[in-house]
PDB file of C-alpha atoms in Angstrom:
ATOM      1  CA  MET A   1       0.000   0.000   0.000  1.00 38.00           C
ATOM      2  CA  ALA A   2       1.311   3.421  -0.896  1.00 40.00           C
ATOM      3  CA  PHE A   3       0.227   5.217   2.273  1.00 39.00           C
ATOM      4  CA  PHE A   4       2.204   2.858   4.538  1.00 38.00           C
ATOM      5  CA  GLN A   5       5.920   3.505   4.563  1.00 40.00           C
ATOM      6  CA  GLN A   6       8.384   1.221   6.313  1.00 43.00           C
ATOM      7  CA  PRO A   7      10.820   2.984   8.648  1.00 45.00           C
ATOM      8  CA  SER A   8      14.380   2.871   7.479  1.00 46.00           C
ATOM      9  CA  LEU A   9      16.537   0.179   9.051  1.00 57.00           C
ATOM     10  CA  LEU A  10      19.630   2.210   8.228  1.00 72.00           C
ATOM     11  CA  GLN A  11      20.164   4.658  11.081  1.00 80.00           C
ATOM     12  CA  TYR A  12      23.079   6.565   9.543  1.00 85.00           C
ATOM     13  CA  ILE A  13      25.648   6.604   6.751  1.00 89.00           C
ATOM     14  CA  PRO A  14      29.178   7.089   8.113  1.00 91.00           C
ATOM     15  CA  PRO A  15      30.970  10.392   7.507  1.00 93.00           C
ATOM     16  CA  ARG A  16      33.407  10.833   4.651  1.00 92.00           C
ATOM     17  CA  LEU A  17      35.744  13.621   3.667  1.00 91.00           C
ATOM     18  CA  VAL A  18      35.102  15.276   0.301  1.00 91.00           C
ATOM     19  CA  GLU A  19      38.178  17.029  -1.100  1.00 89.00           C
ATOM     20  CA  GLY A  20      37.857  19.542  -3.886  1.00 86.00           C
ATOM     21  CA  LYS A  21      37.434  23.267  -4.292  1.00 86.00           C
ATOM     22  CA  GLU A  22      35.421  23.112  -1.083  1.00 88.00           C
ATOM     23  CA  TRP A  23      36.409  20.545   1.538  1.00 90.00           C
ATOM     24  CA  TYR A  24      33.650  19.169   3.733  1.00 91.00           C
ATOM     25  CA  ILE A  25      32.689  16.189   5.852  1.00 91.00           C
ATOM     26  CA  CYS A  26      29.425  14.653   4.710  1.00 93.00           C
ATOM     27  CA  TYR A  27      27.264  12.088   6.514  1.00 92.00           C
ATOM     28  CA  TYR A  28      23.614  11.068   6.710  1.00 91.00           C
ATOM     29  CA  ALA A  29      21.538  10.627   9.864  1.00 87.00           C
ATOM     30  CA  ILE A  30      17.908   9.850  10.631  1.00 81.00           C
ATOM     31  CA  HIS A  31      15.812  12.959  11.119  1.00 77.00           C
ATOM     32  CA  PRO A  32      13.435  12.224  14.042  1.00 70.00           C
ATOM     33  CA  GLU A  33      10.419  14.032  12.586  1.00 70.00           C
ATOM     34  CA  THR A  34      10.485  12.490   9.103  1.00 76.00           C
ATOM     35  CA  ASN A  35      12.212   9.208  10.034  1.00 76.00           C
ATOM     36  CA  CYS A  36      14.278   9.517   6.841  1.00 83.00           C
ATOM     37  CA  LEU A  37      17.993   9.943   6.273  1.00 87.00           C
ATOM     38  CA  ARG A  38      19.129  13.550   5.834  1.00 88.00           C
ATOM     39  CA  ARG A  39      22.528  14.820   4.780  1.00 90.00           C
ATOM     40  CA  VAL A  40      24.684  16.830   7.145  1.00 88.00           C
ATOM     41  CA  LYS A  41      27.582  18.803   5.746  1.00 89.00           C
ATOM     42  CA  ILE A  42      30.446  20.264   7.802  1.00 87.00           C
ATOM     43  CA  LYS A  43      32.654  22.664   5.845  1.00 86.00           C
ATOM     44  CA  PHE A  44      36.338  22.124   6.379  1.00 79.00           C
ATOM     45  CA  ASN A  45      38.358  24.776   4.485  1.00 78.00           C
ATOM     46  CA  ARG A  46      39.691  26.760   7.414  1.00 79.00           C
ATOM     47  CA  ILE A  47      42.981  24.839   7.917  1.00 80.00           C
ATOM     48  CA  LYS A  48      45.622  25.886   5.357  1.00 83.00           C
ATOM     49  CA  ASN A  49      48.054  22.946   5.683  1.00 86.00           C
ATOM     50  CA  LEU A  50      46.590  19.967   3.756  1.00 87.00           C
ATOM     51  CA  ARG A  51      48.197  17.310   5.962  1.00 89.00           C
ATOM     52  CA  ALA A  52      46.877  18.975   9.129  1.00 87.00           C
ATOM     53  CA  ARG A  53      43.450  19.383   7.471  1.00 88.00           C
ATOM     54  CA  ARG A  54      43.254  15.653   6.672  1.00 90.00           C
ATOM     55  CA  LYS A  55      44.434  14.725  10.169  1.00 90.00           C
ATOM     56  CA  SER A  56      41.872  16.893  11.958  1.00 87.00           C
ATOM     57  CA  ALA A  57      39.139  15.723   9.553  1.00 89.00           C
ATOM     58  CA  LYS A  58      39.964  12.110  10.451  1.00 91.00           C
ATOM     59  CA  LEU A  59      39.690  12.941  14.167  1.00 89.00           C
ATOM     60  CA  ILE A  60      36.301  14.592  13.648  1.00 88.00           C
ATOM     61  CA  MET A  61      35.036  11.684  11.521  1.00 90.00           C
ATOM     62  CA  ASP A  62      36.150   9.149  14.158  1.00 90.00           C
ATOM     63  CA  GLU A  63      34.303  11.102  16.858  1.00 87.00           C
ATOM     64  CA  LEU A  64      31.192  11.361  14.644  1.00 88.00           C
ATOM     65  CA  ASN A  65      31.281   7.599  13.992  1.00 88.00           C
ATOM     66  CA  LYS A  66      31.353   6.891  17.732  1.00 85.00           C
ATOM     67  CA  LYS A  67      28.464   9.241  18.410  1.00 82.00           C
ATOM     68  CA  LEU A  68      26.364   8.009  15.463  1.00 84.00           C
ATOM     69  CA  SER A  69      26.857   4.352  16.408  1.00 81.00           C
ATOM     70  CA  ALA A  70      25.657   5.179  19.950  1.00 74.00           C
ATOM     71  CA  GLY A  71      22.380   6.575  18.576  1.00 73.00           C
ATOM     72  CA  TRP A  72      23.259  10.274  18.461  1.00 73.00           C
ATOM     73  CA  THR A  73      21.634  12.440  15.813  1.00 77.00           C
ATOM     74  CA  PRO A  74      22.482  16.107  15.176  1.00 79.00           C
ATOM     75  CA  PHE A  75      18.836  16.989  14.531  1.00 72.00           C
ATOM     76  CA  LEU A  76      17.689  15.810  17.943  1.00 64.00           C
ATOM     77  CA  GLU A  77      20.557  17.661  19.565  1.00 60.00           C
ATOM     78  CA  GLN A  78      19.286  20.902  18.044  1.00 59.00           C
ATOM     79  CA  GLN A  79      15.794  20.365  19.474  1.00 57.00           C
ATOM     80  CA  ALA A  80      16.781  18.963  22.883  1.00 59.00           C
ATOM     81  CA  PRO A  81      20.471  19.512  23.639  1.00 60.00           C
ATOM     82  CA  LYS A  82      20.451  17.368  26.788  1.00 68.00           C
ATOM     83  CA  SER A  83      18.622  14.410  25.259  1.00 63.00           C
ATOM     84  CA  PHE A  84      21.736  12.251  25.216  1.00 69.00           C
ATOM     85  CA  HIS A  85      22.164  12.217  28.972  1.00 75.00           C
ATOM     86  CA  SER A  86      21.537   8.976  30.808  1.00 80.00           C
ATOM     87  CA  LEU A  87      17.898   8.637  31.871  1.00 84.00           C
ATOM     88  CA  PHE A  88      19.042   7.400  35.282  1.00 87.00           C
ATOM     89  CA  ASP A  89      21.163  10.547  35.790  1.00 88.00           C
ATOM     90  CA  VAL A  90      18.248  12.748  34.747  1.00 88.00           C
ATOM     91  CA  LEU A  91      15.966  11.012  37.240  1.00 92.00           C
ATOM     92  CA  ASP A  92      18.573  11.627  39.978  1.00 92.00           C
ATOM     93  CA  THR A  93      18.737  15.282  38.973  1.00 91.00           C
ATOM     94  CA  TYR A  94      14.955  15.523  39.140  1.00 92.00           C
ATOM     95  CA  LEU A  95      14.921  14.049  42.641  1.00 94.00           C
ATOM     96  CA  ARG A  96      17.662  16.426  43.805  1.00 93.00           C
ATOM     97  CA  MET A  97      15.702  19.410  42.497  1.00 92.00           C
ATOM     98  CA  MET A  98      12.441  18.197  44.000  1.00 92.00           C
ATOM     99  CA  LYS A  99      14.082  17.602  47.377  1.00 92.00           C
ATOM    100  CA  LYS A 100      14.654  21.363  47.591  1.00 90.00           C
ATOM    101  CA  GLU A 101      11.222  22.339  46.260  1.00 90.00           C
ATOM    102  CA  ALA A 102       8.701  19.729  47.379  1.00 89.00           C
ATOM    103  CA  GLU A 103       7.209  18.942  50.750  1.00 93.00           C
ATOM    104  CA  PRO A 104       8.524  15.806  52.496  1.00 91.00           C
ATOM    105  CA  HIS A 105       5.418  13.684  51.759  1.00 93.00           C
ATOM    106  CA  SER A 106       5.413  14.709  48.083  1.00 92.00           C
ATOM    107  CA  TYR A 107       9.126  14.002  47.790  1.00 93.00           C
ATOM    108  CA  ARG A 108       8.598  10.530  49.257  1.00 94.00           C
ATOM    109  CA  SER A 109       5.935   9.866  46.601  1.00 93.00           C
ATOM    110  CA  TYR A 110       8.235  11.108  43.823  1.00 94.00           C
ATOM    111  CA  LYS A 111      10.966   8.740  45.019  1.00 95.00           C
ATOM    112  CA  SER A 112       8.488   5.869  44.973  1.00 94.00           C
ATOM    113  CA  TYR A 113       7.329   6.608  41.422  1.00 94.00           C
ATOM    114  CA  ILE A 114      10.890   6.957  40.155  1.00 94.00           C
ATOM    115  CA  LYS A 115      11.913   3.748  41.946  1.00 94.00           C
ATOM    116  CA  TYR A 116       9.125   1.946  40.073  1.00 94.00           C
ATOM    117  CA  LEU A 117      10.319   3.430  36.757  1.00 92.00           C
ATOM    118  CA  ILE A 118      13.940   2.428  37.423  1.00 91.00           C
ATOM    119  CA  THR A 119      13.026  -1.144  38.402  1.00 92.00           C
ATOM    120  CA  TRP A 120      10.867  -1.400  35.268  1.00 92.00           C
ATOM    121  CA  LEU A 121      13.801  -0.237  33.119  1.00 89.00           C
ATOM    122  CA  TYR A 122      16.178  -2.767  34.700  1.00 90.00           C
ATOM    123  CA  ARG A 123      13.594  -5.554  34.467  1.00 91.00           C
ATOM    124  CA  ASN A 124      13.213  -4.900  30.738  1.00 88.00           C
ATOM    125  CA  GLY A 125      16.947  -4.896  30.010  1.00 85.00           C
ATOM    126  CA  TYR A 126      17.827  -1.196  30.024  1.00 81.00           C
ATOM    127  CA  ASP A 127      21.017  -0.313  31.863  1.00 79.00           C
ATOM    128  CA  LYS A 128      22.776   2.856  33.082  1.00 76.00           C
ATOM    129  CA  THR A 129      23.741   3.860  29.520  1.00 67.00           C
ATOM    130  CA  PHE A 130      20.079   4.192  28.476  1.00 72.00           C
ATOM    131  CA  MET A 131      19.610   7.736  27.131  1.00 71.00           C
ATOM    132  CA  VAL A 132      16.625  10.036  27.526  1.00 76.00           C
ATOM    133  CA  ALA A 133      16.274  10.227  23.734  1.00 69.00           C
ATOM    134  CA  GLN A 134      15.704   6.463  23.542  1.00 74.00           C
ATOM    135  CA  PHE A 135      12.630   6.566  25.769  1.00 78.00           C
ATOM    136  CA  ASN A 136       9.543   6.524  23.564  1.00 78.00           C
ATOM    137  CA  SER A 137       5.763   6.453  23.788  1.00 81.00           C
ATOM    138  CA  ASN A 138       5.638   2.654  23.396  1.00 85.00           C
ATOM    139  CA  MET A 139       7.696   2.240  26.549  1.00 87.00           C
ATOM    140  CA  ALA A 140       5.512   4.718  28.424  1.00 88.00           C
ATOM    141  CA  SER A 141       2.353   2.905  27.392  1.00 89.00           C
ATOM    142  CA  ASP A 142       3.911  -0.446  28.422  1.00 91.00           C
ATOM    143  CA  ILE A 143       4.667   0.925  31.887  1.00 91.00           C
ATOM    144  CA  MET A 144       1.158   2.277  32.315  1.00 92.00           C
ATOM    145  CA  LEU A 145      -0.376  -0.938  30.968  1.00 92.00           C
ATOM    146  CA  GLU A 146       1.617  -2.953  33.495  1.00 92.00           C
ATOM    147  CA  ILE A 147       0.337  -0.721  36.306  1.00 92.00           C
ATOM    148  CA  ARG A 148      -3.247  -0.961  35.002  1.00 91.00           C
ATOM    149  CA  GLU A 149      -3.174  -4.759  34.748  1.00 92.00           C
ATOM    150  CA  SER A 150      -1.556  -5.275  38.136  1.00 88.00           C
ATOM    151  CA  ASP A 151      -3.831  -6.384  40.956  1.00 85.00           C
ATOM    152  CA  ARG A 152      -1.767  -4.364  43.461  1.00 89.00           C
ATOM    153  CA  TYR A 153      -2.852  -0.959  42.156  1.00 88.00           C
ATOM    154  CA  SER A 154      -6.249   0.703  42.187  1.00 91.00           C
ATOM    155  CA  TYR A 155      -7.557   3.099  39.540  1.00 91.00           C
ATOM    156  CA  ARG A 156      -6.685   5.981  41.828  1.00 93.00           C
ATOM    157  CA  THR A 157      -3.085   4.770  42.076  1.00 92.00           C
ATOM    158  CA  TYR A 158      -2.972   4.359  38.301  1.00 93.00           C
ATOM    159  CA  ASN A 159      -4.123   7.974  37.904  1.00 94.00           C
ATOM    160  CA  ASN A 160      -1.476   9.130  40.393  1.00 94.00           C
ATOM    161  CA  TYR A 161       1.255   7.354  38.411  1.00 94.00           C
ATOM    162  CA  LEU A 162      -0.092   8.822  35.193  1.00 93.00           C
ATOM    163  CA  GLN A 163      -0.155  12.331  36.630  1.00 94.00           C
ATOM    164  CA  PHE A 164       3.383  11.967  37.998  1.00 94.00           C
ATOM    165  CA  PHE A 165       4.826  10.691  34.713  1.00 92.00           C
ATOM    166  CA  VAL A 166       3.157  13.528  32.806  1.00 92.00           C
ATOM    167  CA  THR A 167       4.659  16.000  35.277  1.00 93.00           C
ATOM    168  CA  LEU A 168       8.081  14.332  35.049  1.00 92.00           C
ATOM    169  CA  PHE A 169       8.187  14.418  31.253  1.00 88.00           C
ATOM    170  CA  ASN A 170       6.919  18.003  31.167  1.00 89.00           C
ATOM    171  CA  TRP A 171       9.824  18.860  33.478  1.00 89.00           C
ATOM    172  CA  MET A 172      12.197  17.097  31.090  1.00 86.00           C
ATOM    173  CA  MET A 173      10.807  19.123  28.202  1.00 82.00           C
ATOM    174  CA  GLN A 174      11.141  22.338  30.186  1.00 85.00           C
ATOM    175  CA  TRP A 175      14.806  21.606  30.985  1.00 85.00           C
ATOM    176  CA  ASN A 176      15.585  20.546  27.348  1.00 79.00           C
ATOM    177  CA  TYR A 177      16.029  16.841  28.033  1.00 77.00           C
ATOM    178  CA  LEU A 178      13.192  16.058  25.612  1.00 74.00           C
TER     179      LEU A 178
END
């Protein structure tokens, strides 16, 4: 069917140096809004010595390869500069900020909700290197579905979890994590 388009399995095309009248490093990365590969071009004419230009271009390309293979995309970095921080570190930061702002009973609840989120992440195979940018709506709906289907939680508790997670992710958006 023409209206259904498969997402690209190729997440990026490694950078390469183009030498000519204008020197530049060119690579392709997935744009998060369109889910298609888009070209990124970094001009590289500012170094006069050709040997030094090639050497520094190789260093930049090696660094780009590492970042791209880890899931980094320059387009997401423009929208949310902190999106490549560890989700676990961001949750710790949130708790530290809330400890100063919230009342003791509220802070205790926040710790409980975050503890549930962290145990869910570990239980589903996500470790300390899991980035904020990798968290998606499917994971959020899986967490909420697990809470809904559990016999331990009432509808009121489900609504409390839902309200907390909405507040948490709004905070992340406000502080440029998402």
